[in-house]
PDB file of C-alpha atoms in Angstrom:
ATOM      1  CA  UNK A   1       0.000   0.000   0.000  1.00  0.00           C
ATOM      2  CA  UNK A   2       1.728   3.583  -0.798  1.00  0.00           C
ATOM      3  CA  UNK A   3       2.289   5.666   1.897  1.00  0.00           C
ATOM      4  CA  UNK A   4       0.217   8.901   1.920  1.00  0.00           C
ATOM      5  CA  UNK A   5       3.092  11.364   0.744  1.00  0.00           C
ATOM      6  CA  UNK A   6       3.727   9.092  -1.949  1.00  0.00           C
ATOM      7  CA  UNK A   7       0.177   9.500  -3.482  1.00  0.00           C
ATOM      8  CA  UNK A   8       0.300  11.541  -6.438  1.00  0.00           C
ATOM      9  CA  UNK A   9      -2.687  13.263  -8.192  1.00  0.00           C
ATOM     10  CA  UNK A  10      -2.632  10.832 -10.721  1.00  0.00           C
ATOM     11  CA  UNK A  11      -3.353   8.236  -8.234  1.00  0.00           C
ATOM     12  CA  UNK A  12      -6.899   9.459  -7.900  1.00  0.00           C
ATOM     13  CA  UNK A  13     -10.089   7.476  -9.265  1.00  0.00           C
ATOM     14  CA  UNK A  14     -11.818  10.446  -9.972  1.00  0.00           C
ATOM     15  CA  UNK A  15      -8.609  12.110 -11.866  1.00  0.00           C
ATOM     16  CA  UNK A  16      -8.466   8.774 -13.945  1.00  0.00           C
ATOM     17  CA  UNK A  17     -12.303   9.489 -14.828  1.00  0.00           C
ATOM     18  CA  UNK A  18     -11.782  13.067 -15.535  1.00  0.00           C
ATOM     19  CA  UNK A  19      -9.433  11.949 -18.591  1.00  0.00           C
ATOM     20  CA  UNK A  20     -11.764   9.557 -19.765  1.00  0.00           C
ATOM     21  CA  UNK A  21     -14.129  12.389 -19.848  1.00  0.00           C
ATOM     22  CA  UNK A  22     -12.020  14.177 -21.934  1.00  0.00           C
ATOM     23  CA  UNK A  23     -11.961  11.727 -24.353  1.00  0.00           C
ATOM     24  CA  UNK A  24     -15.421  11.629 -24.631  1.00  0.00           C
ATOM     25  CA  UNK A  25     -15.921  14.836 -24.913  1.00  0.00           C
ATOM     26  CA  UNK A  26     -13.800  15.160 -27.663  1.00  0.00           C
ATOM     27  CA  UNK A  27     -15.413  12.922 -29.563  1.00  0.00           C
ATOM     28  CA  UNK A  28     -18.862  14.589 -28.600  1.00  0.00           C
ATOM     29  CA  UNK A  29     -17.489  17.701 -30.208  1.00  0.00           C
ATOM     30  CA  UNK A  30     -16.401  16.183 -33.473  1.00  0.00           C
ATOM     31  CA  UNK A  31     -19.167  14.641 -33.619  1.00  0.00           C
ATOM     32  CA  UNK A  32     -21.503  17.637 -32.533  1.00  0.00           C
ATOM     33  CA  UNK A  33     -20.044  19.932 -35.199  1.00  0.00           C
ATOM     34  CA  UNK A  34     -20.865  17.743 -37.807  1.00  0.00           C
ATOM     35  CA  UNK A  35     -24.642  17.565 -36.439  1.00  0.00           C
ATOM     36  CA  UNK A  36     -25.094  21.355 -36.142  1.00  0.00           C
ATOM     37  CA  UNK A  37     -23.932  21.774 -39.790  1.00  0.00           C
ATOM     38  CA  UNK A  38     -26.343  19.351 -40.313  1.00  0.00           C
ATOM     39  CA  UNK A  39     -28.927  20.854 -38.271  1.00  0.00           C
ATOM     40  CA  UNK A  40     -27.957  24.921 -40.100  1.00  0.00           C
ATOM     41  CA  UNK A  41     -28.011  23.256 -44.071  1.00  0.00           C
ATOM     42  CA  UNK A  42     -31.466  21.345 -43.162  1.00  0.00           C
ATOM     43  CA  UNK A  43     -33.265  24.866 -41.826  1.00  0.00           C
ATOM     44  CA  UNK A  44     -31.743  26.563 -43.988  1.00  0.00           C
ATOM     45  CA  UNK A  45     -33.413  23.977 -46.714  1.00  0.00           C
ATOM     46  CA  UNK A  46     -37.124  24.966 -45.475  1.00  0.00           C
ATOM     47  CA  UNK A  47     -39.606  26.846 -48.150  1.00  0.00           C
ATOM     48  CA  UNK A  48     -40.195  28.615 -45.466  1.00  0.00           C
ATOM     49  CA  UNK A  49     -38.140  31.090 -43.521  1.00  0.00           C
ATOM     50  CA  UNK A  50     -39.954  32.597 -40.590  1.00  0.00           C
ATOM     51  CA  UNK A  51     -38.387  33.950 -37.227  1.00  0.00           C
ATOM     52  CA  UNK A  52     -38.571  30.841 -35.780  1.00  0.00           C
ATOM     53  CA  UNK A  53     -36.223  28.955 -38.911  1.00  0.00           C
ATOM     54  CA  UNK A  54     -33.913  31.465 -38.652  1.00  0.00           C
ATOM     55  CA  UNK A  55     -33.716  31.562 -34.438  1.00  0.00           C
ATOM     56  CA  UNK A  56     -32.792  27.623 -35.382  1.00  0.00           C
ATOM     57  CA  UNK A  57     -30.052  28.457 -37.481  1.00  0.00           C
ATOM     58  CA  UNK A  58     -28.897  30.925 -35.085  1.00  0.00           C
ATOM     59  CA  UNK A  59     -28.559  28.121 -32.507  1.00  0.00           C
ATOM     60  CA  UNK A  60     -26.729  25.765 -34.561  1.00  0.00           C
ATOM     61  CA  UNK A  61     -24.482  28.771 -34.924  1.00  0.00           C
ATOM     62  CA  UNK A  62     -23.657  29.539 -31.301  1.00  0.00           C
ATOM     63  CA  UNK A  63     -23.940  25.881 -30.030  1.00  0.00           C
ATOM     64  CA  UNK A  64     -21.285  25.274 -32.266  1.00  0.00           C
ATOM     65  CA  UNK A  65     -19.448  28.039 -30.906  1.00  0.00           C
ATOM     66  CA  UNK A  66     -20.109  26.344 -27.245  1.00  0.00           C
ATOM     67  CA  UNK A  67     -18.800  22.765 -29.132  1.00  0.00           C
ATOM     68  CA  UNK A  68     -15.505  24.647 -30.078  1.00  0.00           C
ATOM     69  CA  UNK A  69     -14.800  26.492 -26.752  1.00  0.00           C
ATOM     70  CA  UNK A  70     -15.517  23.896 -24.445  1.00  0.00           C
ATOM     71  CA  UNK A  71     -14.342  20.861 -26.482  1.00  0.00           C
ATOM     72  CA  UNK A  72     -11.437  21.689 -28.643  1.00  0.00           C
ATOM     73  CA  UNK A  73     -10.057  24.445 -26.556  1.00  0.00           C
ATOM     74  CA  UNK A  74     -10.905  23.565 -23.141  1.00  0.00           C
ATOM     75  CA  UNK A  75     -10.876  19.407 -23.358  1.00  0.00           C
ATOM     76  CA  UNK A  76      -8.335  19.786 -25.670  1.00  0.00           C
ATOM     77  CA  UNK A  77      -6.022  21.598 -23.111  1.00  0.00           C
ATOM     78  CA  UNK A  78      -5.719  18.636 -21.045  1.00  0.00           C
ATOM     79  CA  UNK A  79      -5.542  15.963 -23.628  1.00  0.00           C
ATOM     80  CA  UNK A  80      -3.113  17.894 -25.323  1.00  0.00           C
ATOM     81  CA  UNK A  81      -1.453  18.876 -21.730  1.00  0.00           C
ATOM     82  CA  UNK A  82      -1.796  22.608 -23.248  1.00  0.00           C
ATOM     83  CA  UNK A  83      -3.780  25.663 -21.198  1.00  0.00           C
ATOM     84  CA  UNK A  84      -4.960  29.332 -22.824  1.00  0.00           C
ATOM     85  CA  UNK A  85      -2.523  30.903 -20.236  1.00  0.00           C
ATOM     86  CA  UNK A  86       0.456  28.781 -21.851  1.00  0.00           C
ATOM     87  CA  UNK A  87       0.257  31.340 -25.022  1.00  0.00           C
ATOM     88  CA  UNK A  88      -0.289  34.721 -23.624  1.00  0.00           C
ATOM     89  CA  UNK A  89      -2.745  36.766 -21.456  1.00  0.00           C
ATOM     90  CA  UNK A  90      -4.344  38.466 -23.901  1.00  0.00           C
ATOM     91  CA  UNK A  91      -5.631  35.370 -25.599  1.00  0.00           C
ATOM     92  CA  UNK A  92      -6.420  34.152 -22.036  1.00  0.00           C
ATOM     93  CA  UNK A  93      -8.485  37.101 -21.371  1.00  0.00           C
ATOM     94  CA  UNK A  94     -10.551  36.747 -25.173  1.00  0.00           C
ATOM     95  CA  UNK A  95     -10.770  33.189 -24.933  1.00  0.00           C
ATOM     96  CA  UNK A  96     -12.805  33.418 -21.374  1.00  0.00           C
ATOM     97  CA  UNK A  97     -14.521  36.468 -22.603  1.00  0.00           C
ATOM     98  CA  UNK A  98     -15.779  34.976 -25.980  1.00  0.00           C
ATOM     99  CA  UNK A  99     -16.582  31.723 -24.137  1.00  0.00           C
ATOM    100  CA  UNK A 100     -18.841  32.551 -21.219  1.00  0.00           C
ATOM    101  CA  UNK A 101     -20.101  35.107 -24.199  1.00  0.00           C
ATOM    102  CA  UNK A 102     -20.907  32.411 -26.251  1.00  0.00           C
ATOM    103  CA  UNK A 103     -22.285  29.933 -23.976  1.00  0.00           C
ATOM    104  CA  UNK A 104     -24.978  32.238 -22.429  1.00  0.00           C
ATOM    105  CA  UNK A 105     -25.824  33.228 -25.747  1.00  0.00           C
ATOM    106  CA  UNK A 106     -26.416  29.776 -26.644  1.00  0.00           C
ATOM    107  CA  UNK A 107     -28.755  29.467 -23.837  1.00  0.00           C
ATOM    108  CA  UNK A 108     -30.444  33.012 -24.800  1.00  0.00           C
ATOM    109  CA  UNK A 109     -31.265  31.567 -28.014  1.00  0.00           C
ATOM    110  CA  UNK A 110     -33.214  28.250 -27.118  1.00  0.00           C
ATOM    111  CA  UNK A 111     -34.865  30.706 -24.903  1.00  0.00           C
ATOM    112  CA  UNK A 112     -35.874  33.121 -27.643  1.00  0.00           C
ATOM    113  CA  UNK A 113     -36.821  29.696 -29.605  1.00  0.00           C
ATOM    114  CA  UNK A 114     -39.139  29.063 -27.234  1.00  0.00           C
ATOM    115  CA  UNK A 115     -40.537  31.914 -26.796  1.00  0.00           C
ATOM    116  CA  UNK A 116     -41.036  32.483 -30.529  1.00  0.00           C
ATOM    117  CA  UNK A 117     -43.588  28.916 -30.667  1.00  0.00           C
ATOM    118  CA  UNK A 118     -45.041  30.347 -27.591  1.00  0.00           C
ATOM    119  CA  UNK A 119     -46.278  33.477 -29.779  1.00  0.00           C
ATOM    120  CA  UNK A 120     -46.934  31.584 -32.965  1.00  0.00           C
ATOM    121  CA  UNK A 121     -49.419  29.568 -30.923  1.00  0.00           C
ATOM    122  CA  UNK A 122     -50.933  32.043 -28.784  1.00  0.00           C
ATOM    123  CA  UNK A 123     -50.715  34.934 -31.072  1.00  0.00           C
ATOM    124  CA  UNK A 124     -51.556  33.501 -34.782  1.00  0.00           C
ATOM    125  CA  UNK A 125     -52.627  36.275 -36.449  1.00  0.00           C
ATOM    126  CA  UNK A 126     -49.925  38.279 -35.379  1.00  0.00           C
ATOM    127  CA  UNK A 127     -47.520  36.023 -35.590  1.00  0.00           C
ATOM    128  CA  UNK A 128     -47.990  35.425 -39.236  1.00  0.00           C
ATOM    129  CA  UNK A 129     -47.895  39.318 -40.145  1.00  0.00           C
ATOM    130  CA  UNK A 130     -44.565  39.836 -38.215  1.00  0.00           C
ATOM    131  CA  UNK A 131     -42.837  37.247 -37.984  1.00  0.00           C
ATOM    132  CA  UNK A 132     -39.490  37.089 -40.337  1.00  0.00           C
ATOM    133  CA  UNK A 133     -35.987  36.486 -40.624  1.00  0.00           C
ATOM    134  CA  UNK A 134     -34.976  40.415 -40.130  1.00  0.00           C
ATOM    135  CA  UNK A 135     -37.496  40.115 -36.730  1.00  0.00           C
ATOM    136  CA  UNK A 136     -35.037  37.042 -35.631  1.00  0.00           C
ATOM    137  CA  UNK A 137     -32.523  38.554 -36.952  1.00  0.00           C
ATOM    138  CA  UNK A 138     -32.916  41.224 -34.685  1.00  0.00           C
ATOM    139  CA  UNK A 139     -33.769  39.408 -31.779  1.00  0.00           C
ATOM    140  CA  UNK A 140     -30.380  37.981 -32.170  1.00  0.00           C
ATOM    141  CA  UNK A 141     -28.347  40.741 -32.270  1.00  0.00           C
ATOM    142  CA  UNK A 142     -29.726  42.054 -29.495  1.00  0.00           C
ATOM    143  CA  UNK A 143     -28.617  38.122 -27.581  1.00  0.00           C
ATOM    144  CA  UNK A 144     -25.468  38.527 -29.115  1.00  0.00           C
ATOM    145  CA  UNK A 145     -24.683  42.556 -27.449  1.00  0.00           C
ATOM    146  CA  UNK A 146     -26.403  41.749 -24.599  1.00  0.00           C
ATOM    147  CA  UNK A 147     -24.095  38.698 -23.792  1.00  0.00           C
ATOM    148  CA  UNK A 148     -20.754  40.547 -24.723  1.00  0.00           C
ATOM    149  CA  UNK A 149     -21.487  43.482 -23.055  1.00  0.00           C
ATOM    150  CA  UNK A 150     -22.066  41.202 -20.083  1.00  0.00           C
ATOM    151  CA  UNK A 151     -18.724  39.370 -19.916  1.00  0.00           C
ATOM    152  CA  UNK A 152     -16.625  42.190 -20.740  1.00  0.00           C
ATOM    153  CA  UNK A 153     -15.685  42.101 -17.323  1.00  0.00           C
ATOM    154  CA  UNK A 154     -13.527  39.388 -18.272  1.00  0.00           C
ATOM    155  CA  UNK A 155     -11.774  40.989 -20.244  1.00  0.00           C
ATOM    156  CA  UNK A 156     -10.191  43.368 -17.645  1.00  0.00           C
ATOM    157  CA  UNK A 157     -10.769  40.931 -14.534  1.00  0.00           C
ATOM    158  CA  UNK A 158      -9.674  37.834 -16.175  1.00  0.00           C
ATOM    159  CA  UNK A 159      -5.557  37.423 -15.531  1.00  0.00           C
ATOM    160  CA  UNK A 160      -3.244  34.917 -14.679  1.00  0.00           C
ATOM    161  CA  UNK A 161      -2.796  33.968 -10.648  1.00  0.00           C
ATOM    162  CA  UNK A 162      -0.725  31.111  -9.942  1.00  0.00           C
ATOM    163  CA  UNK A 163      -0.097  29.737 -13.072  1.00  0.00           C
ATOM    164  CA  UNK A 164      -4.023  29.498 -13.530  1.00  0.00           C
ATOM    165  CA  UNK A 165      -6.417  31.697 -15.797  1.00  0.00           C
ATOM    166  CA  UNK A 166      -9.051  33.269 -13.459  1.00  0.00           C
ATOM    167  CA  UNK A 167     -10.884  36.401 -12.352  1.00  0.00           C
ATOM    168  CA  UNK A 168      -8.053  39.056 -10.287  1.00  0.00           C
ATOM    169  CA  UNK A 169     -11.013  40.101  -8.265  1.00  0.00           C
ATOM    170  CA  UNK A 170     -12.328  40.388  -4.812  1.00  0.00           C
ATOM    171  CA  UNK A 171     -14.129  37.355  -3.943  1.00  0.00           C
ATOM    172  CA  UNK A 172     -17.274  39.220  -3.123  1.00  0.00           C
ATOM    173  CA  UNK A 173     -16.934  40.331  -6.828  1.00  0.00           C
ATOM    174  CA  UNK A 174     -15.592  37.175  -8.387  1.00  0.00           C
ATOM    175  CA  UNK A 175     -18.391  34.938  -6.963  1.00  0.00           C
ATOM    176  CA  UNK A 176     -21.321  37.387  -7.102  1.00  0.00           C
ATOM    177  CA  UNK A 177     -20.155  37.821 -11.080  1.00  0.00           C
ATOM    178  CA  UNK A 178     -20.232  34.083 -11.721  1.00  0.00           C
ATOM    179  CA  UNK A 179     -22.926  33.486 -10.417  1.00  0.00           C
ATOM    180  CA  UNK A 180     -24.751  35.893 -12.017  1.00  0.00           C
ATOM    181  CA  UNK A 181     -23.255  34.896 -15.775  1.00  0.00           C
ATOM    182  CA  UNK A 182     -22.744  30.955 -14.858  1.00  0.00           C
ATOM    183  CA  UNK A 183     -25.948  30.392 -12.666  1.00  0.00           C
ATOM    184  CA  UNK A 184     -27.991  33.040 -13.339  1.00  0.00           C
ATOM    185  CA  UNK A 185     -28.057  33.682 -17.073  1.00  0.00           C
ATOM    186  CA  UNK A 186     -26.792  30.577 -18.595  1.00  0.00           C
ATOM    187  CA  UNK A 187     -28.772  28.481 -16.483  1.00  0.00           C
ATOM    188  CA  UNK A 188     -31.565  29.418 -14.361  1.00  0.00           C
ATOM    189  CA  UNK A 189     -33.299  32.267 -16.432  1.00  0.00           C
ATOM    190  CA  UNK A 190     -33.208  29.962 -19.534  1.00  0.00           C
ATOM    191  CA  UNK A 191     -34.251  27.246 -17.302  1.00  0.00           C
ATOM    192  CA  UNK A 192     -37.598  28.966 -15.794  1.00  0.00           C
ATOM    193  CA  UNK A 193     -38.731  30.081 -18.937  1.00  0.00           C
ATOM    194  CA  UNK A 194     -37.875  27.365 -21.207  1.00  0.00           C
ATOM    195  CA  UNK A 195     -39.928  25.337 -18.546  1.00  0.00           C
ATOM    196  CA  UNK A 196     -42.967  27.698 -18.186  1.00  0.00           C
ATOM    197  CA  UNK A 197     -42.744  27.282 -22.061  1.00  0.00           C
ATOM    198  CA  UNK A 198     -42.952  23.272 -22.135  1.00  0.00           C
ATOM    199  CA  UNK A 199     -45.603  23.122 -19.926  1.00  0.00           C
ATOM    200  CA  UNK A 200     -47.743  25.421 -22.328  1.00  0.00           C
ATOM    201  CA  UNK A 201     -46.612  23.235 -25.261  1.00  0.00           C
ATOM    202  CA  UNK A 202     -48.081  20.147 -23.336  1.00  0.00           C
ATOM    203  CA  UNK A 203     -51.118  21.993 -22.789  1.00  0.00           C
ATOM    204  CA  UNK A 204     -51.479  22.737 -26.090  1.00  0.00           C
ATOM    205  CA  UNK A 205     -50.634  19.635 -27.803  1.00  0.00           C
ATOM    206  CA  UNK A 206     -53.264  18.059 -25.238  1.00  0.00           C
ATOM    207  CA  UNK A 207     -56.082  20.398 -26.361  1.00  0.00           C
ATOM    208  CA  UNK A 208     -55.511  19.909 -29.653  1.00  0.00           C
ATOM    209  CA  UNK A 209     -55.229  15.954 -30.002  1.00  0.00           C
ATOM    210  CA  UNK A 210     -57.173  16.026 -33.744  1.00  0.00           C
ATOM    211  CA  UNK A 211     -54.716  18.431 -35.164  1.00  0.00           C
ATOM    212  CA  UNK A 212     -52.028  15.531 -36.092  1.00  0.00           C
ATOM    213  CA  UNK A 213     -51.590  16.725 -39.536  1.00  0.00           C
ATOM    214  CA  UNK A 214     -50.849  20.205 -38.419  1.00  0.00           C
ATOM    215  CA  UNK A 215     -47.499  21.742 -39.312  1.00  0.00           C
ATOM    216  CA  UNK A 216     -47.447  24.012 -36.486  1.00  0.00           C
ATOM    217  CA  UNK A 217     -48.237  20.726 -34.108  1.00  0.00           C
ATOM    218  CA  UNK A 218     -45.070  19.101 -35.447  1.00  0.00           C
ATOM    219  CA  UNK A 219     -42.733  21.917 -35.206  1.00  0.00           C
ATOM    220  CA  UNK A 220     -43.521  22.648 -31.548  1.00  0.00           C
ATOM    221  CA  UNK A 221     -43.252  18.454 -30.814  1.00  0.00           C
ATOM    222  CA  UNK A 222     -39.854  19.349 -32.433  1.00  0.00           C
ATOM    223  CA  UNK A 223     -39.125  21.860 -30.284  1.00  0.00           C
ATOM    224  CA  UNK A 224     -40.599  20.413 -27.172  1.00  0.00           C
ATOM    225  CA  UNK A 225     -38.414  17.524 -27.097  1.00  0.00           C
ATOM    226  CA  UNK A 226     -35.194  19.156 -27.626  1.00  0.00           C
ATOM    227  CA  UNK A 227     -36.169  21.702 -24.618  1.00  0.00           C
ATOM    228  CA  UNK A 228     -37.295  19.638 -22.470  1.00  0.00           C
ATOM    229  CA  UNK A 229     -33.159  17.360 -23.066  1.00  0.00           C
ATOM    230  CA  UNK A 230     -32.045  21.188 -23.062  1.00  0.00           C
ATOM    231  CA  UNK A 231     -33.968  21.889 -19.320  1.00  0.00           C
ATOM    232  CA  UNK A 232     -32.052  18.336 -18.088  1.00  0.00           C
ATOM    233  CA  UNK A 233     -28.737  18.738 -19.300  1.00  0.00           C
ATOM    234  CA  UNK A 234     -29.008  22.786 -17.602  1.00  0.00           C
ATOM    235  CA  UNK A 235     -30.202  21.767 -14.550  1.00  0.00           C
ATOM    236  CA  UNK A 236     -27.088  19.222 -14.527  1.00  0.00           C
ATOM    237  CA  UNK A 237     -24.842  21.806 -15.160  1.00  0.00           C
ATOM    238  CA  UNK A 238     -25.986  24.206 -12.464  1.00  0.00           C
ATOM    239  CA  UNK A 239     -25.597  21.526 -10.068  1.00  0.00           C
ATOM    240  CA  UNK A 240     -22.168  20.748 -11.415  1.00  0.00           C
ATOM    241  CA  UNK A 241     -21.397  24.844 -11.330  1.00  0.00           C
ATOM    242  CA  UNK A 242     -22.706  24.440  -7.401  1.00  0.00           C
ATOM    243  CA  UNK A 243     -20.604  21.725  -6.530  1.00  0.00           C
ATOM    244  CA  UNK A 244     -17.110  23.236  -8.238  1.00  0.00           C
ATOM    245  CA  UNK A 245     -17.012  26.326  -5.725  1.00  0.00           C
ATOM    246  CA  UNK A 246     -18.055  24.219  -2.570  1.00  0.00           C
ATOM    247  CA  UNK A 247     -15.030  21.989  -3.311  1.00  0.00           C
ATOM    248  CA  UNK A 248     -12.347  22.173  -1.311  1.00  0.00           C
ATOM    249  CA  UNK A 249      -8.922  22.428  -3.292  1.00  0.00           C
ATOM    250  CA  UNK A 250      -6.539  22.615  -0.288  1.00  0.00           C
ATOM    251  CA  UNK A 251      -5.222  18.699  -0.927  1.00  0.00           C
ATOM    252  CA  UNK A 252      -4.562  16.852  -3.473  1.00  0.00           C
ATOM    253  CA  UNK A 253      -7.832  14.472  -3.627  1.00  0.00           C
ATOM    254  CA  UNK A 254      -9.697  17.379  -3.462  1.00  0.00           C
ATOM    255  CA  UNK A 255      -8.069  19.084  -6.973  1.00  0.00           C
ATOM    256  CA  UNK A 256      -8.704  15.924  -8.222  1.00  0.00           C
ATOM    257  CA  UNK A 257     -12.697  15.942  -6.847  1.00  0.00           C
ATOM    258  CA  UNK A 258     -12.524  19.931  -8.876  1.00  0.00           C
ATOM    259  CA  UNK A 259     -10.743  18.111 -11.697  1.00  0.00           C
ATOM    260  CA  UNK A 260     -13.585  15.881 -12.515  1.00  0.00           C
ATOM    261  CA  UNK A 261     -16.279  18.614 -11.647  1.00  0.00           C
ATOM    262  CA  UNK A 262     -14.715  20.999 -14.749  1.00  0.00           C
ATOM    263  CA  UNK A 263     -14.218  17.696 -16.813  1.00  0.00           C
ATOM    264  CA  UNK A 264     -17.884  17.061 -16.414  1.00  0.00           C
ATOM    265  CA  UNK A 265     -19.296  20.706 -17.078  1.00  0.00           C
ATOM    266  CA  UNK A 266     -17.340  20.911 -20.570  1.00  0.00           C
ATOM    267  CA  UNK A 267     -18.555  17.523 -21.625  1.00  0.00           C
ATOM    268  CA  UNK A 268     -22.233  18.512 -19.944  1.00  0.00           C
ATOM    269  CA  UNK A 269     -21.788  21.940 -22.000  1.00  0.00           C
ATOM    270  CA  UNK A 270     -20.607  19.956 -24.897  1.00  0.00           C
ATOM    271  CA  UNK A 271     -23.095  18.018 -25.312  1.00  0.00           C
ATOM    272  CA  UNK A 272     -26.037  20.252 -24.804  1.00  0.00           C
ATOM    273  CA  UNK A 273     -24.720  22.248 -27.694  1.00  0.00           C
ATOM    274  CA  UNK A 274     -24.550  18.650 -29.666  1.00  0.00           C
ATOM    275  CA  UNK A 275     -27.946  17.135 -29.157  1.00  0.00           C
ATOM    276  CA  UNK A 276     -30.268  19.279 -31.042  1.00  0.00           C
ATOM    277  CA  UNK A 277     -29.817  17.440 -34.404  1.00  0.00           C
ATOM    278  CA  UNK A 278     -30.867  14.112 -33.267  1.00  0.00           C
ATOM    279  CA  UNK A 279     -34.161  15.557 -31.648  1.00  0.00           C
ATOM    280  CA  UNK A 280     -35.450  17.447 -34.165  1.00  0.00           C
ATOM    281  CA  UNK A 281     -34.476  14.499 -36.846  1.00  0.00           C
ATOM    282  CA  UNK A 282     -36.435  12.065 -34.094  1.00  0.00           C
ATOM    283  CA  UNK A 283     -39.054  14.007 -33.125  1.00  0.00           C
ATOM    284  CA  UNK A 284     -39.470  16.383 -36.840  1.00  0.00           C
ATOM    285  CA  UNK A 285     -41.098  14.353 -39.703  1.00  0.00           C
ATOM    286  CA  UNK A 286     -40.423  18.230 -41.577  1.00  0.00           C
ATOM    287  CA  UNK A 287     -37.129  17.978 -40.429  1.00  0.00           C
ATOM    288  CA  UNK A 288     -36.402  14.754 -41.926  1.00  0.00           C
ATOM    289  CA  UNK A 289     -37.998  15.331 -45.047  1.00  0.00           C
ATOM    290  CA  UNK A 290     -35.769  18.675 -45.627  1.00  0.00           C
ATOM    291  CA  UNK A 291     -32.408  16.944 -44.899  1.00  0.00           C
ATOM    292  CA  UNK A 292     -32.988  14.269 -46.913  1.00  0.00           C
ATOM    293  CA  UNK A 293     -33.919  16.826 -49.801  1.00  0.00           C
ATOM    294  CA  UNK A 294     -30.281  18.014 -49.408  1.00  0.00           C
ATOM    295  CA  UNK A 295     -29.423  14.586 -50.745  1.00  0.00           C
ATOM    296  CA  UNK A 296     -31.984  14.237 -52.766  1.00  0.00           C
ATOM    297  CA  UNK A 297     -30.787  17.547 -54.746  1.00  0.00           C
ATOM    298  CA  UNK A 298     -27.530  16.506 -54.636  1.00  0.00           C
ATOM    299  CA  UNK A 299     -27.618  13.389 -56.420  1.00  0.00           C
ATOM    300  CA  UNK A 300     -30.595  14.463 -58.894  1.00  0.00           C
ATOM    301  CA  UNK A 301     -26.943  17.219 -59.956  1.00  0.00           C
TER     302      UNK A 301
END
């Protein structure tokens, strides 16, 4: 049996599991960037292009902004025993600021797809005389501002302490700012309303049981099932937010505990930003139809 100061980090079960994380997760992102191209070419193959098309194609965008931060970059680090702070501070400071960026605005976006079936089924009329690509067009410039102008913080806060990339701040700042980017606008806002969203789908969908046929009915089973994976894998990765700044770092099992805990949010983030594909092809008879059009064109060439 090794003697206590012989134990190295490496030693640790849960270090051992965090690199077989990362491999996953790598191969989540490959694989996820293929399915969001996937996912952009099919909308983008619809007759079709309302607000809520275009809010889809705007998701594949930033998920597979999320797929590249957090899995190449981040995952890729430790398989490739590389860190952002290894090349210089100032790509330190971008990389964290286009990151947590990009990640809430990811989560902004199935948000604002949400909301737009929300209107489309509430509001018909009006839905149908304003909805367009400009209107989601807009709505996503707006995400996009809205989330830079949030982080921008870390691009002044952000430096390197310790050898590690992280926020030079006072820790009433530093955890009061995370939590309000991490927890509060990545997950929980997104979460509540995303939520208060599915349940109205299910109410619909119940009240309207002889509409099968109904495009509108199949789009928002489309979109229900993806939310309701997105409202799971968010939940998971407040939880795993929660549990990384309770750990305790001070000794060596627990940095490899906090090893693990960042392991598992990438991959969580990963593949949240990965899934969408597969549900809409599932759950989407439109969707199918449309990507295998892009074939179908393709091969009649």
């Amino acid at each position: 049996m090794k003697n206590l100061t012989d134990v190295k980090l490496e030693d640790y079960l849960e270090y051992k599991l965090a690199n077989a994380l990362t491999v996953v997760g790598l191969a989540i992102t490959t694989l996820g960037i293929v399915l969001n191209i996937c996912c952009y070419l099919t909308a983008a193959n619809f007759k079709v292009q309302n607000s809520s098309i275009t809010l889809l194609k705007c998701l594949a965008f930033w998920d597979t902004m999320v797929i590249i931060n957090d899995g190449y970059i981040v995952l890729g680090s430790y398989y490739f025993s590389y860190s952002p702070q290894d090349l210089n501070l100032y790509f330190c400071k971008v990389f964290y600021f286009h990151n947590w960026a990009s990640s809430v605005s990811s989560s902004l976006h199935m948000m604002a797809l949400a909301l737009d079936r929300v209107t489309a089924i509430h509001w018909p009329v009006w839905y149908k005389q304003k909805s367009s690509p400009g209107l989601a067009h807009r709505v996503t410039f707006v995400i996009f501002g809205f989330c830079y102008i949030l982080t921008l913080p870390n691009l002044f806060k952000f430096d390197i302490v310790d050898s590690v990339c992280t926020l030079n701040a006072t820790p009433f700042f530093a955890l009061w700012y995370t939590a309000m980017v991490a927890i509060g606008f990545y997950c929980i806002i997104p979460f509540v309303v995303v939520s208060f969203c599915n349940i109205y789908f299910i109410c619909m969908l119940n009240s309207r049981k002889k509409e099968k046929s109904s495009g509108e009915r199949r789009l928002t089973i489309m979109l229900l099932t993806n939310s309701i994976v997105f409202c799971v894998l968010i939940v998971s990765t407040s939880l795993l937010v929660t549990v990384l700044y309770s750990l305790n770092t001070s000794t060596l099992h627990g940095i490899a505990n906090a090893y693990f805990v960042e392991k598992s949010l990438s991959v969580s983030a990963v593949t949240n930003s990965s899934v969408n594909f597969i549900f809409y092809f599932i759950s989407g008879p439109m969707f199918r139809e449309n990507f295998f059009l892009i074939f179908k064109r393709k091969n009649s060439k």
